[in-house]
Amino acid sequence: MAAGSDTLVRFQGVEKSYDGVRFAVRHLDLDIARGEFLTLLGPSGSGKTTTLMMLAGFEQPTAGEILLEGRPIARLPPHKRGIGVVFQSYALFPHMTVGENVGFPLSVRGIGRAERDRRVARALDMVRLPDYGARRPSQLSGGQQQRVALARALVFEPPLVLLDEPLGALDKQLREEMQLEIRHIHERLGVTMVYVTHDQSEALTMSDRIAVFRDGAIRQLDTPQALYERPADAFVAGFVGENNRLAGRVAERDGDMAAIVLADGRRLWARRADAGAEGSPAILSVRPERIAVAAAAADDLGENALAATVAEVIYLGDHVRVRLSLADGAEITAKRPASAAMAGLVPGAAVAVAWQPEHAVAFAP
Ligand code: ADP
Ligand code: MG
């Protein structure tokens, strides 16, 4: 099948094994659209860097093919692929000035002095380091060095930029600033960016789409909202955002919904993700902000509600987190706006917890 005109990159059955025994990437089919911000998200060792390095040309697939603009790139060396790369470590040349570092990709491409200076100045402007060209990398902070690395990846105006955990070494505030800056640069230049992170909140903040990796394969590829609201399996639900898990069995299936029966016999309806047939074990997952907490006696519980005892209430300014114990000893956490928290929400209080069936998801364990 030919790649569509809005497909910039296509991975086709790509596999990678470094040692011929274990697979770093198992079987990858992935289309990257022109202009999108795609994030590869997953735990350490799940194959994100390997995927990025195969696209950049620093690693070769063991099987399968990568197409760029519809053309196989297996034989193209990295510098002929027209791809900007920001590596996991900054990888600036310590003996060169900032300006020489940023100009390096232009020198390699034989671009003359005057043009080079002009483009370097523009790239440093873009990352808000206009007056730093004469400094050495060692004279810059971590955040500034990472901006230089970004300028170096952008300076030859590649249509595709790959970034491998570029903000991993920065503190939280600087990281959040840089997330927005990179996102703004993406919007302004219209380049395609493929971004690697193991930080789910970073992925949710920055991406048009997120590919969730586990063990060298993509478990789900979706928009941030779809990933959060409709996780495909228990791994994705646990990796993206917080979730409560209740163990049970599938009691009944009805279209997209499934009734899960808990150990104490209560039935709860949920959207069925990959939960199996009637009788098979299942996990019911629900986000903390979807759980309503109300005063109620155990015997007048409505549909889809559980009796619980308040274990702890943690005040966090704009919201409260309520830890609750269920009858069978399981624990769940609810997150409520501080303004909407009920009176009498104190440890030991007997309450009912409830949520809409469509806000719960039933998974295979
Ligand atoms: P991630 O970036 O998601 O942390 P990697 O792609 O770096 O994952 O690694 C995937 C798997 O491949 C891991 O098991 C890792 O140990 C292995 N691996 C990565 N690079 C090499 C290498 N150069 N040689 C051998 N094994 C490697
Ligand atoms: Mg990595």
mmCIF file of C-alpha atoms and ligand atoms in Angstrom:
data_model
loop_
_atom_site.group_PDB
_atom_site.id
_atom_site.type_symbol
_atom_site.label_atom_id
_atom_site.label_comp_id
_atom_site.label_asym_id
_atom_site.label_seq_id
_atom_site.Cartn_x
_atom_site.Cartn_y
_atom_site.Cartn_z
ATOM 1 C CA MET A 1 0.000 0.000 0.000
ATOM 2 C CA ALA A 2 1.397 3.410 -0.918
ATOM 3 C CA ALA A 3 1.766 5.949 1.835
ATOM 4 C CA GLY A 4 -0.873 8.695 1.649
ATOM 5 C CA SER A 5 0.250 12.210 0.784
ATOM 6 C CA ASP A 6 -0.146 13.350 4.386
ATOM 7 C CA THR A 7 1.959 10.441 5.670
ATOM 8 C CA LEU A 8 5.534 11.557 6.224
ATOM 9 C CA VAL A 9 6.915 8.394 7.835
ATOM 10 C CA ARG A 10 5.744 4.810 7.689
ATOM 11 C CA PHE A 11 7.128 1.944 9.787
ATOM 12 C CA GLN A 12 6.201 -1.314 8.095
ATOM 13 C CA GLY A 13 6.614 -4.504 10.131
ATOM 14 C CA VAL A 14 9.781 -3.121 11.689
ATOM 15 C CA GLU A 15 11.644 -5.349 14.129
ATOM 16 C CA LYS A 16 14.909 -4.848 15.952
ATOM 17 C CA SER A 17 17.011 -7.268 17.940
ATOM 18 C CA TYR A 18 20.439 -6.229 19.163
ATOM 19 C CA ASP A 19 21.532 -9.728 20.171
ATOM 20 C CA GLY A 20 19.457 -11.982 17.898
ATOM 21 C CA VAL A 21 17.606 -13.356 20.927
ATOM 22 C CA ARG A 22 15.505 -10.639 22.543
ATOM 23 C CA PHE A 23 13.524 -8.033 20.651
ATOM 24 C CA ALA A 24 13.918 -4.348 21.486
ATOM 25 C CA VAL A 25 11.182 -3.623 18.930
ATOM 26 C CA ARG A 26 8.854 -6.521 18.116
ATOM 27 C CA HIS A 27 6.609 -5.538 15.291
ATOM 28 C CA LEU A 28 6.014 -1.952 14.475
ATOM 29 C CA ASP A 29 3.441 -0.608 12.033
ATOM 30 C CA LEU A 30 3.178 3.131 12.465
ATOM 31 C CA ASP A 31 2.242 6.054 10.238
ATOM 32 C CA ILE A 32 3.422 9.526 11.222
ATOM 33 C CA ALA A 33 1.428 12.349 9.631
ATOM 34 C CA ARG A 34 3.089 15.408 8.178
ATOM 35 C CA GLY A 35 3.067 18.268 10.679
ATOM 36 C CA GLU A 36 1.971 16.280 13.698
ATOM 37 C CA PHE A 37 3.480 16.157 17.169
ATOM 38 C CA LEU A 38 3.696 12.465 17.945
ATOM 39 C CA THR A 39 4.950 11.198 21.286
ATOM 40 C CA LEU A 40 6.349 7.746 21.964
ATOM 41 C CA LEU A 41 5.462 7.097 25.606
ATOM 42 C CA GLY A 42 6.425 4.065 27.639
ATOM 43 C CA PRO A 43 8.461 2.761 30.560
ATOM 44 C CA SER A 44 12.232 2.431 30.417
ATOM 45 C CA GLY A 45 13.318 -0.357 28.070
ATOM 46 C CA SER A 46 10.093 -0.441 26.051
ATOM 47 C CA GLY A 47 11.835 0.358 22.740
ATOM 48 C CA LYS A 48 11.255 4.108 22.320
ATOM 49 C CA THR A 49 14.870 5.133 21.727
ATOM 50 C CA THR A 50 15.482 2.163 19.442
ATOM 51 C CA THR A 51 12.476 3.213 17.333
ATOM 52 C CA LEU A 52 13.726 6.799 17.127
ATOM 53 C CA MET A 53 17.301 5.774 16.307
ATOM 54 C CA MET A 54 16.129 3.531 13.471
ATOM 55 C CA LEU A 55 14.253 6.476 11.990
ATOM 56 C CA ALA A 56 17.286 8.748 12.443
ATOM 57 C CA GLY A 57 19.524 6.132 10.812
ATOM 58 C CA PHE A 58 21.807 5.343 13.765
ATOM 59 C CA GLU A 59 20.368 1.830 14.093
ATOM 60 C CA GLN A 60 19.270 -0.587 11.369
ATOM 61 C CA PRO A 61 16.028 -2.614 11.601
ATOM 62 C CA THR A 62 16.490 -6.380 11.757
ATOM 63 C CA ALA A 63 13.328 -6.782 9.646
ATOM 64 C CA GLY A 64 10.749 -4.583 7.967
ATOM 65 C CA GLU A 65 11.066 -1.232 6.298
ATOM 66 C CA ILE A 66 10.883 2.475 7.117
ATOM 67 C CA LEU A 67 9.528 4.811 4.439
ATOM 68 C CA LEU A 68 10.129 8.562 4.412
ATOM 69 C CA GLU A 69 7.953 10.451 1.916
ATOM 70 C CA GLY A 70 7.020 7.010 0.570
ATOM 71 C CA ARG A 71 10.634 5.980 -0.118
ATOM 72 C CA PRO A 72 12.575 3.268 1.753
ATOM 73 C CA ILE A 73 15.452 4.831 3.688
ATOM 74 C CA ALA A 74 17.413 1.743 4.719
ATOM 75 C CA ARG A 75 20.410 2.746 2.601
ATOM 76 C CA LEU A 76 20.394 6.447 3.466
ATOM 77 C CA PRO A 77 22.995 7.491 6.070
ATOM 78 C CA PRO A 78 21.720 9.734 8.894
ATOM 79 C CA HIS A 79 22.919 13.038 7.401
ATOM 80 C CA LYS A 80 21.130 12.328 4.102
ATOM 81 C CA ARG A 81 17.744 11.801 5.760
ATOM 82 C CA GLY A 82 17.114 15.477 6.480
ATOM 83 C CA ILE A 83 16.139 14.743 10.071
ATOM 84 C CA GLY A 84 17.039 16.912 13.074
ATOM 85 C CA VAL A 85 17.808 14.997 16.260
ATOM 86 C CA VAL A 86 17.959 16.075 19.884
ATOM 87 C CA PHE A 87 19.577 13.249 21.811
ATOM 88 C CA GLN A 88 18.849 12.055 25.332
ATOM 89 C CA SER A 89 22.147 13.535 26.538
ATOM 90 C CA TYR A 90 22.749 17.023 25.172
ATOM 91 C CA ALA A 91 25.730 15.825 23.112
ATOM 92 C CA LEU A 92 27.024 19.341 22.466
ATOM 93 C CA PHE A 93 30.656 19.559 21.345
ATOM 94 C CA PRO A 94 32.438 20.957 24.423
ATOM 95 C CA HIS A 95 35.393 22.442 22.499
ATOM 96 C CA MET A 96 33.137 24.479 20.199
ATOM 97 C CA THR A 97 31.272 27.679 20.990
ATOM 98 C CA VAL A 98 27.492 27.699 21.068
ATOM 99 C CA GLY A 99 27.457 29.328 17.631
ATOM 100 C CA GLU A 100 29.809 26.690 16.194
ATOM 101 C CA ASN A 101 27.702 23.921 17.733
ATOM 102 C CA VAL A 102 24.518 25.258 16.181
ATOM 103 C CA GLY A 103 26.274 25.918 12.858
ATOM 104 C CA PHE A 104 27.758 22.429 12.687
ATOM 105 C CA PRO A 105 24.938 20.807 10.654
ATOM 106 C CA LEU A 106 25.291 23.690 8.157
ATOM 107 C CA SER A 107 29.071 23.270 7.855
ATOM 108 C CA VAL A 108 28.563 19.550 7.233
ATOM 109 C CA ARG A 109 26.165 20.477 4.427
ATOM 110 C CA GLY A 110 28.707 22.861 2.884
ATOM 111 C CA ILE A 111 26.771 26.052 3.559
ATOM 112 C CA GLY A 112 28.968 29.195 3.394
ATOM 113 C CA ARG A 113 29.957 31.458 6.240
ATOM 114 C CA ALA A 114 27.552 34.368 5.737
ATOM 115 C CA GLU A 115 24.490 32.211 5.255
ATOM 116 C CA ARG A 116 25.559 30.055 8.178
ATOM 117 C CA ASP A 117 25.889 33.033 10.530
ATOM 118 C CA ARG A 118 22.487 34.287 9.494
ATOM 119 C CA ARG A 119 20.794 30.950 10.121
ATOM 120 C CA VAL A 120 22.611 30.348 13.408
ATOM 121 C CA ALA A 121 21.450 33.746 14.661
ATOM 122 C CA ARG A 122 17.891 32.929 13.677
ATOM 123 C CA ALA A 123 17.970 29.497 15.359
ATOM 124 C CA LEU A 124 19.394 30.985 18.584
ATOM 125 C CA ASP A 125 16.681 33.639 18.487
ATOM 126 C CA MET A 126 14.074 30.942 18.208
ATOM 127 C CA VAL A 127 15.243 29.217 21.409
ATOM 128 C CA ARG A 128 15.604 32.614 23.129
ATOM 129 C CA LEU A 129 19.410 32.585 23.407
ATOM 130 C CA PRO A 130 20.213 35.418 20.980
ATOM 131 C CA ASP A 131 23.404 36.642 22.692
ATOM 132 C CA TYR A 132 24.983 33.345 23.599
ATOM 133 C CA GLY A 133 26.763 32.445 20.352
ATOM 134 C CA ALA A 134 30.291 33.098 21.663
ATOM 135 C CA ARG A 135 29.954 31.118 24.884
ATOM 136 C CA ARG A 136 31.066 27.551 25.540
ATOM 137 C CA PRO A 137 28.509 24.882 26.485
ATOM 138 C CA SER A 138 30.159 24.567 29.923
ATOM 139 C CA GLN A 139 29.190 28.195 30.638
ATOM 140 C CA LEU A 140 25.491 27.424 30.207
ATOM 141 C CA SER A 141 22.891 25.930 32.535
ATOM 142 C CA GLY A 142 21.310 22.584 31.734
ATOM 143 C CA GLY A 143 18.208 24.241 30.329
ATOM 144 C CA GLN A 144 20.258 26.543 28.127
ATOM 145 C CA GLN A 145 22.358 23.651 26.834
ATOM 146 C CA GLN A 146 19.208 21.815 25.920
ATOM 147 C CA ARG A 147 17.990 24.862 24.004
ATOM 148 C CA VAL A 148 21.264 24.925 22.086
ATOM 149 C CA ALA A 149 20.754 21.256 21.218
ATOM 150 C CA LEU A 150 17.270 22.153 19.988
ATOM 151 C CA ALA A 151 18.616 25.069 17.922
ATOM 152 C CA ARG A 152 21.186 22.716 16.368
ATOM 153 C CA ALA A 153 18.419 20.294 15.389
ATOM 154 C CA LEU A 154 16.308 23.065 13.839
ATOM 155 C CA VAL A 155 19.020 25.131 12.129
ATOM 156 C CA PHE A 156 18.956 23.340 8.769
ATOM 157 C CA GLU A 157 15.174 23.549 8.702
ATOM 158 C CA PRO A 158 14.491 19.824 8.553
ATOM 159 C CA PRO A 159 10.880 18.780 7.929
ATOM 160 C CA LEU A 160 11.220 16.177 10.698
ATOM 161 C CA VAL A 161 12.710 16.613 14.181
ATOM 162 C CA LEU A 162 13.230 13.773 16.661
ATOM 163 C CA LEU A 163 13.617 14.481 20.365
ATOM 164 C CA ASP A 164 14.642 11.771 22.837
ATOM 165 C CA GLU A 165 13.708 12.671 26.434
ATOM 166 C CA PRO A 166 15.169 16.154 25.888
ATOM 167 C CA LEU A 167 13.916 17.567 29.194
ATOM 168 C CA GLY A 168 14.723 14.616 31.439
ATOM 169 C CA ALA A 169 17.579 16.370 33.274
ATOM 170 C CA LEU A 170 15.724 19.610 34.015
ATOM 171 C CA ASP A 171 13.828 20.521 37.154
ATOM 172 C CA LYS A 172 10.044 20.586 37.103
ATOM 173 C CA GLN A 173 9.470 24.279 36.474
ATOM 174 C CA LEU A 174 12.027 24.581 33.693
ATOM 175 C CA ARG A 175 10.727 21.368 32.179
ATOM 176 C CA GLU A 176 7.194 22.761 32.018
ATOM 177 C CA GLU A 177 8.420 26.011 30.437
ATOM 178 C CA MET A 178 10.423 24.103 27.838
ATOM 179 C CA GLN A 179 7.446 21.831 27.063
ATOM 180 C CA LEU A 180 5.443 24.880 26.037
ATOM 181 C CA GLU A 181 8.368 26.388 24.144
ATOM 182 C CA ILE A 182 8.917 23.251 22.095
ATOM 183 C CA ARG A 183 5.193 23.047 21.442
ATOM 184 C CA HIS A 184 5.164 26.688 20.258
ATOM 185 C CA ILE A 185 8.146 26.122 17.985
ATOM 186 C CA HIS A 186 6.313 23.128 16.542
ATOM 187 C CA GLU A 187 3.247 25.249 15.826
ATOM 188 C CA ARG A 188 5.226 28.144 14.388
ATOM 189 C CA LEU A 189 7.443 26.101 12.064
ATOM 190 C CA GLY A 190 4.895 23.456 11.106
ATOM 191 C CA VAL A 191 7.588 20.766 11.352
ATOM 192 C CA THR A 192 6.784 17.180 12.200
ATOM 193 C CA MET A 193 8.068 16.261 15.646
ATOM 194 C CA VAL A 194 8.511 12.813 17.151
ATOM 195 C CA TYR A 195 9.091 13.103 20.865
ATOM 196 C CA VAL A 196 10.139 10.403 23.318
ATOM 197 C CA THR A 197 9.282 10.486 27.002
ATOM 198 C CA HIS A 198 8.435 8.162 29.864
ATOM 199 C CA ASP A 199 6.490 10.979 31.568
ATOM 200 C CA GLN A 200 2.776 10.618 30.921
ATOM 201 C CA SER A 201 1.851 14.159 31.944
ATOM 202 C CA GLU A 202 4.480 15.547 29.545
ATOM 203 C CA ALA A 203 3.003 13.386 26.782
ATOM 204 C CA LEU A 204 -0.556 14.526 27.555
ATOM 205 C CA THR A 205 0.508 18.198 27.564
ATOM 206 C CA MET A 206 2.471 18.246 24.322
ATOM 207 C CA SER A 207 1.118 15.749 21.845
ATOM 208 C CA ASP A 208 -1.325 15.580 18.985
ATOM 209 C CA ARG A 209 -1.110 11.797 19.292
ATOM 210 C CA ILE A 210 0.592 9.426 21.699
ATOM 211 C CA ALA A 211 1.872 5.919 20.965
ATOM 212 C CA VAL A 212 2.060 3.926 24.192
ATOM 213 C CA PHE A 213 4.910 1.403 24.088
ATOM 214 C CA ARG A 214 5.323 -1.733 26.109
ATOM 215 C CA ASP A 215 7.883 -4.477 25.493
ATOM 216 C CA GLY A 216 8.783 -3.226 22.030
ATOM 217 C CA ALA A 217 5.240 -2.888 20.713
ATOM 218 C CA ILE A 218 2.604 -0.171 20.558
ATOM 219 C CA ARG A 219 -0.331 -0.949 22.842
ATOM 220 C CA GLN A 220 -2.405 2.056 21.830
ATOM 221 C CA LEU A 221 -2.027 5.002 19.463
ATOM 222 C CA ASP A 222 -4.494 7.798 20.078
ATOM 223 C CA THR A 223 -5.079 11.440 20.957
ATOM 224 C CA PRO A 224 -4.308 12.372 24.576
ATOM 225 C CA GLN A 225 -7.999 12.641 25.359
ATOM 226 C CA ALA A 226 -8.934 9.295 23.816
ATOM 227 C CA LEU A 227 -6.024 7.618 25.572
ATOM 228 C CA TYR A 228 -7.132 9.004 28.908
ATOM 229 C CA GLU A 229 -10.867 8.458 28.471
ATOM 230 C CA ARG A 230 -10.776 5.187 26.536
ATOM 231 C CA PRO A 231 -7.621 3.239 27.408
ATOM 232 C CA ALA A 232 -7.469 -0.004 25.449
ATOM 233 C CA ASP A 233 -6.075 -2.179 28.207
ATOM 234 C CA ALA A 234 -5.136 -2.244 31.871
ATOM 235 C CA PHE A 235 -1.520 -1.326 31.117
ATOM 236 C CA VAL A 236 -2.432 1.862 29.266
ATOM 237 C CA ALA A 237 -4.995 2.806 31.924
ATOM 238 C CA GLY A 238 -2.357 2.416 34.612
ATOM 239 C CA PHE A 239 0.404 4.178 32.709
ATOM 240 C CA VAL A 240 -1.569 7.217 31.571
ATOM 241 C CA GLY A 241 -3.168 9.029 34.467
ATOM 242 C CA GLU A 242 -4.224 7.639 37.797
ATOM 243 C CA ASN A 243 -6.775 4.883 38.148
ATOM 244 C CA ASN A 244 -8.556 2.792 40.749
ATOM 245 C CA ARG A 245 -8.773 -0.923 40.136
ATOM 246 C CA LEU A 246 -11.356 -3.348 41.433
ATOM 247 C CA ALA A 247 -10.968 -7.061 40.780
ATOM 248 C CA GLY A 248 -13.969 -9.142 39.734
ATOM 249 C CA ARG A 249 -15.447 -11.335 37.013
ATOM 250 C CA VAL A 250 -17.449 -10.639 33.898
ATOM 251 C CA ALA A 251 -21.090 -11.428 34.799
ATOM 252 C CA GLU A 252 -22.822 -10.233 31.663
ATOM 253 C CA ARG A 253 -22.115 -8.493 28.394
ATOM 254 C CA ASP A 254 -24.371 -6.099 26.567
ATOM 255 C CA GLY A 255 -22.985 -4.419 23.465
ATOM 256 C CA ASP A 256 -20.056 -2.200 24.486
ATOM 257 C CA MET A 257 -20.830 -2.643 28.164
ATOM 258 C CA ALA A 258 -20.049 -5.373 30.657
ATOM 259 C CA ALA A 259 -21.331 -6.049 34.163
ATOM 260 C CA ILE A 260 -18.532 -6.920 36.551
ATOM 261 C CA VAL A 261 -19.363 -8.766 39.727
ATOM 262 C CA LEU A 262 -17.032 -8.101 42.652
ATOM 263 C CA ALA A 263 -16.069 -10.630 45.305
ATOM 264 C CA ASP A 264 -18.824 -9.354 47.620
ATOM 265 C CA GLY A 265 -21.461 -9.950 44.935
ATOM 266 C CA ARG A 266 -22.099 -6.362 43.896
ATOM 267 C CA ARG A 267 -22.499 -5.763 40.167
ATOM 268 C CA LEU A 268 -21.038 -2.721 38.447
ATOM 269 C CA TRP A 269 -21.479 -1.836 34.796
ATOM 270 C CA ALA A 270 -18.554 -0.526 32.768
ATOM 271 C CA ARG A 271 -17.481 0.047 29.194
ATOM 272 C CA ARG A 272 -15.861 -3.123 27.993
ATOM 273 C CA ALA A 273 -12.309 -2.663 26.713
ATOM 274 C CA ASP A 274 -10.511 -5.991 26.412
ATOM 275 C CA ALA A 275 -12.414 -7.801 29.190
ATOM 276 C CA GLY A 276 -13.196 -11.371 28.147
ATOM 277 C CA ALA A 277 -16.241 -13.614 28.020
ATOM 278 C CA GLU A 278 -18.737 -14.203 30.820
ATOM 279 C CA GLY A 279 -17.051 -15.793 33.818
ATOM 280 C CA SER A 280 -13.536 -14.582 33.014
ATOM 281 C CA PRO A 281 -11.578 -12.481 35.499
ATOM 282 C CA ALA A 282 -11.682 -8.723 34.929
ATOM 283 C CA ILE A 283 -10.402 -5.461 36.324
ATOM 284 C CA LEU A 284 -12.738 -2.540 36.634
ATOM 285 C CA SER A 285 -10.892 0.748 36.350
ATOM 286 C CA VAL A 286 -12.200 4.206 37.237
ATOM 287 C CA ARG A 287 -10.404 7.577 37.412
ATOM 288 C CA PRO A 288 -10.364 9.327 40.833
ATOM 289 C CA GLU A 289 -12.079 12.465 39.486
ATOM 290 C CA ARG A 290 -15.033 10.375 38.273
ATOM 291 C CA ILE A 291 -15.933 9.086 41.723
ATOM 292 C CA ALA A 292 -18.698 10.866 43.601
ATOM 293 C CA VAL A 293 -18.775 10.540 47.378
ATOM 294 C CA ALA A 294 -22.080 10.986 49.198
ATOM 295 C CA ALA A 295 -23.473 10.364 52.639
ATOM 296 C CA ALA A 296 -25.536 7.174 52.463
ATOM 297 C CA ALA A 297 -26.444 4.155 54.488
ATOM 298 C CA ALA A 298 -25.263 0.870 53.024
ATOM 299 C CA ASP A 299 -28.827 -0.414 52.587
ATOM 300 C CA ASP A 300 -30.047 2.412 50.367
ATOM 301 C CA LEU A 301 -27.241 2.249 47.831
ATOM 302 C CA GLY A 302 -28.397 2.830 44.294
ATOM 303 C CA GLU A 303 -27.269 1.157 41.096
ATOM 304 C CA ASN A 304 -23.563 1.115 40.479
ATOM 305 C CA ALA A 305 -22.652 2.299 43.966
ATOM 306 C CA LEU A 306 -20.531 0.853 46.747
ATOM 307 C CA ALA A 307 -20.470 1.329 50.486
ATOM 308 C CA ALA A 308 -17.192 2.735 51.756
ATOM 309 C CA THR A 309 -15.532 4.172 54.825
ATOM 310 C CA VAL A 310 -13.493 7.350 54.641
ATOM 311 C CA ALA A 311 -9.888 6.525 55.556
ATOM 312 C CA GLU A 312 -8.200 9.874 54.927
ATOM 313 C CA VAL A 313 -8.962 13.294 53.489
ATOM 314 C CA ILE A 314 -6.077 15.259 51.988
ATOM 315 C CA TYR A 315 -6.642 18.912 51.258
ATOM 316 C CA LEU A 316 -4.772 20.164 48.170
ATOM 317 C CA GLY A 317 -6.044 23.706 47.729
ATOM 318 C CA ASP A 318 -8.297 23.414 44.704
ATOM 319 C CA HIS A 319 -9.270 19.803 45.337
ATOM 320 C CA VAL A 320 -9.397 17.155 48.011
ATOM 321 C CA ARG A 321 -8.233 13.573 47.710
ATOM 322 C CA VAL A 322 -10.307 11.100 49.662
ATOM 323 C CA ARG A 323 -8.918 7.662 50.439
ATOM 324 C CA LEU A 324 -11.734 5.180 50.971
ATOM 325 C CA SER A 325 -11.869 1.587 52.188
ATOM 326 C CA LEU A 326 -14.414 -0.724 50.627
ATOM 327 C CA ALA A 327 -16.202 -3.518 52.452
ATOM 328 C CA ASP A 328 -13.799 -6.179 51.130
ATOM 329 C CA GLY A 329 -10.759 -4.184 52.285
ATOM 330 C CA ALA A 330 -9.859 -2.799 48.868
ATOM 331 C CA GLU A 331 -8.927 0.869 48.743
ATOM 332 C CA ILE A 332 -9.908 3.504 46.232
ATOM 333 C CA THR A 333 -9.149 7.184 45.902
ATOM 334 C CA ALA A 334 -11.600 9.888 44.890
ATOM 335 C CA LYS A 335 -10.614 13.372 43.805
ATOM 336 C CA ARG A 336 -13.227 16.080 44.357
ATOM 337 C CA PRO A 337 -13.157 19.847 43.810
ATOM 338 C CA ALA A 338 -12.635 21.410 47.243
ATOM 339 C CA SER A 339 -15.727 23.569 46.710
ATOM 340 C CA ALA A 340 -17.917 20.515 46.070
ATOM 341 C CA ALA A 341 -16.663 18.295 48.871
ATOM 342 C CA MET A 342 -19.516 17.211 51.152
ATOM 343 C CA ALA A 343 -19.718 18.259 54.759
ATOM 344 C CA GLY A 344 -18.864 15.541 57.237
ATOM 345 C CA LEU A 345 -16.135 14.066 55.065
ATOM 346 C CA VAL A 346 -14.000 12.887 57.943
ATOM 347 C CA PRO A 347 -12.089 9.684 58.643
ATOM 348 C CA GLY A 348 -14.434 6.936 59.783
ATOM 349 C CA ALA A 349 -17.523 8.331 58.056
ATOM 350 C CA ALA A 350 -19.699 5.778 56.274
ATOM 351 C CA VAL A 351 -20.395 6.919 52.708
ATOM 352 C CA ALA A 352 -21.438 5.715 49.282
ATOM 353 C CA VAL A 353 -19.187 5.998 46.262
ATOM 354 C CA ALA A 354 -20.628 5.972 42.780
ATOM 355 C CA TRP A 355 -19.803 6.830 39.182
ATOM 356 C CA GLN A 356 -21.412 6.701 35.753
ATOM 357 C CA PRO A 357 -21.033 3.259 34.129
ATOM 358 C CA GLU A 358 -19.533 4.868 31.020
ATOM 359 C CA HIS A 359 -16.759 6.351 33.181
ATOM 360 C CA ALA A 360 -15.589 2.918 34.263
ATOM 361 C CA VAL A 361 -13.699 0.534 31.981
ATOM 362 C CA ALA A 362 -13.521 -3.262 32.199
ATOM 363 C CA PHE A 363 -10.188 -4.850 31.269
ATOM 364 C CA ALA A 364 -8.682 -8.274 31.065
ATOM 365 C CA PRO A 365 -6.173 -8.551 33.944
HETATM 366 P P1 ADP B 1 13.606 2.957 25.913
HETATM 367 O O1 ADP B 1 14.165 4.087 25.108
HETATM 368 O O2 ADP B 1 12.116 2.809 25.789
HETATM 369 O O3 ADP B 1 14.035 3.016 27.348
HETATM 370 P P2 ADP B 1 15.407 1.276 24.391
HETATM 371 O O4 ADP B 1 14.996 1.361 22.976
HETATM 372 O O5 ADP B 1 16.601 2.070 24.805
HETATM 373 O O6 ADP B 1 14.165 1.575 25.328
HETATM 374 O O7 ADP B 1 15.711 -0.227 24.755
HETATM 375 C C1 ADP B 1 14.858 -1.311 24.387
HETATM 376 C C2 ADP B 1 15.541 -2.613 24.740
HETATM 377 O O8 ADP B 1 16.704 -2.773 23.935
HETATM 378 C C3 ADP B 1 16.034 -2.688 26.169
HETATM 379 O O9 ADP B 1 15.856 -4.016 26.629
HETATM 380 C C4 ADP B 1 17.491 -2.343 26.075
HETATM 381 O O10 ADP B 1 18.215 -2.936 27.101
HETATM 382 C C5 ADP B 1 17.869 -2.904 24.720
HETATM 383 N N1 ADP B 1 18.943 -2.106 24.084
HETATM 384 C C6 ADP B 1 18.882 -0.789 23.770
HETATM 385 N N2 ADP B 1 20.020 -0.385 23.160
HETATM 386 C C7 ADP B 1 20.816 -1.485 23.079
HETATM 387 C C8 ADP B 1 22.128 -1.719 22.535
HETATM 388 N N3 ADP B 1 22.821 -0.752 21.948
HETATM 389 N N4 ADP B 1 22.608 -2.980 22.630
HETATM 390 C C9 ADP B 1 21.883 -3.970 23.216
HETATM 391 N N5 ADP B 1 20.656 -3.817 23.730
HETATM 392 C C10 ADP B 1 20.117 -2.591 23.669
HETATM 393 MG MG MG B 2 15.315 5.724 25.782
#
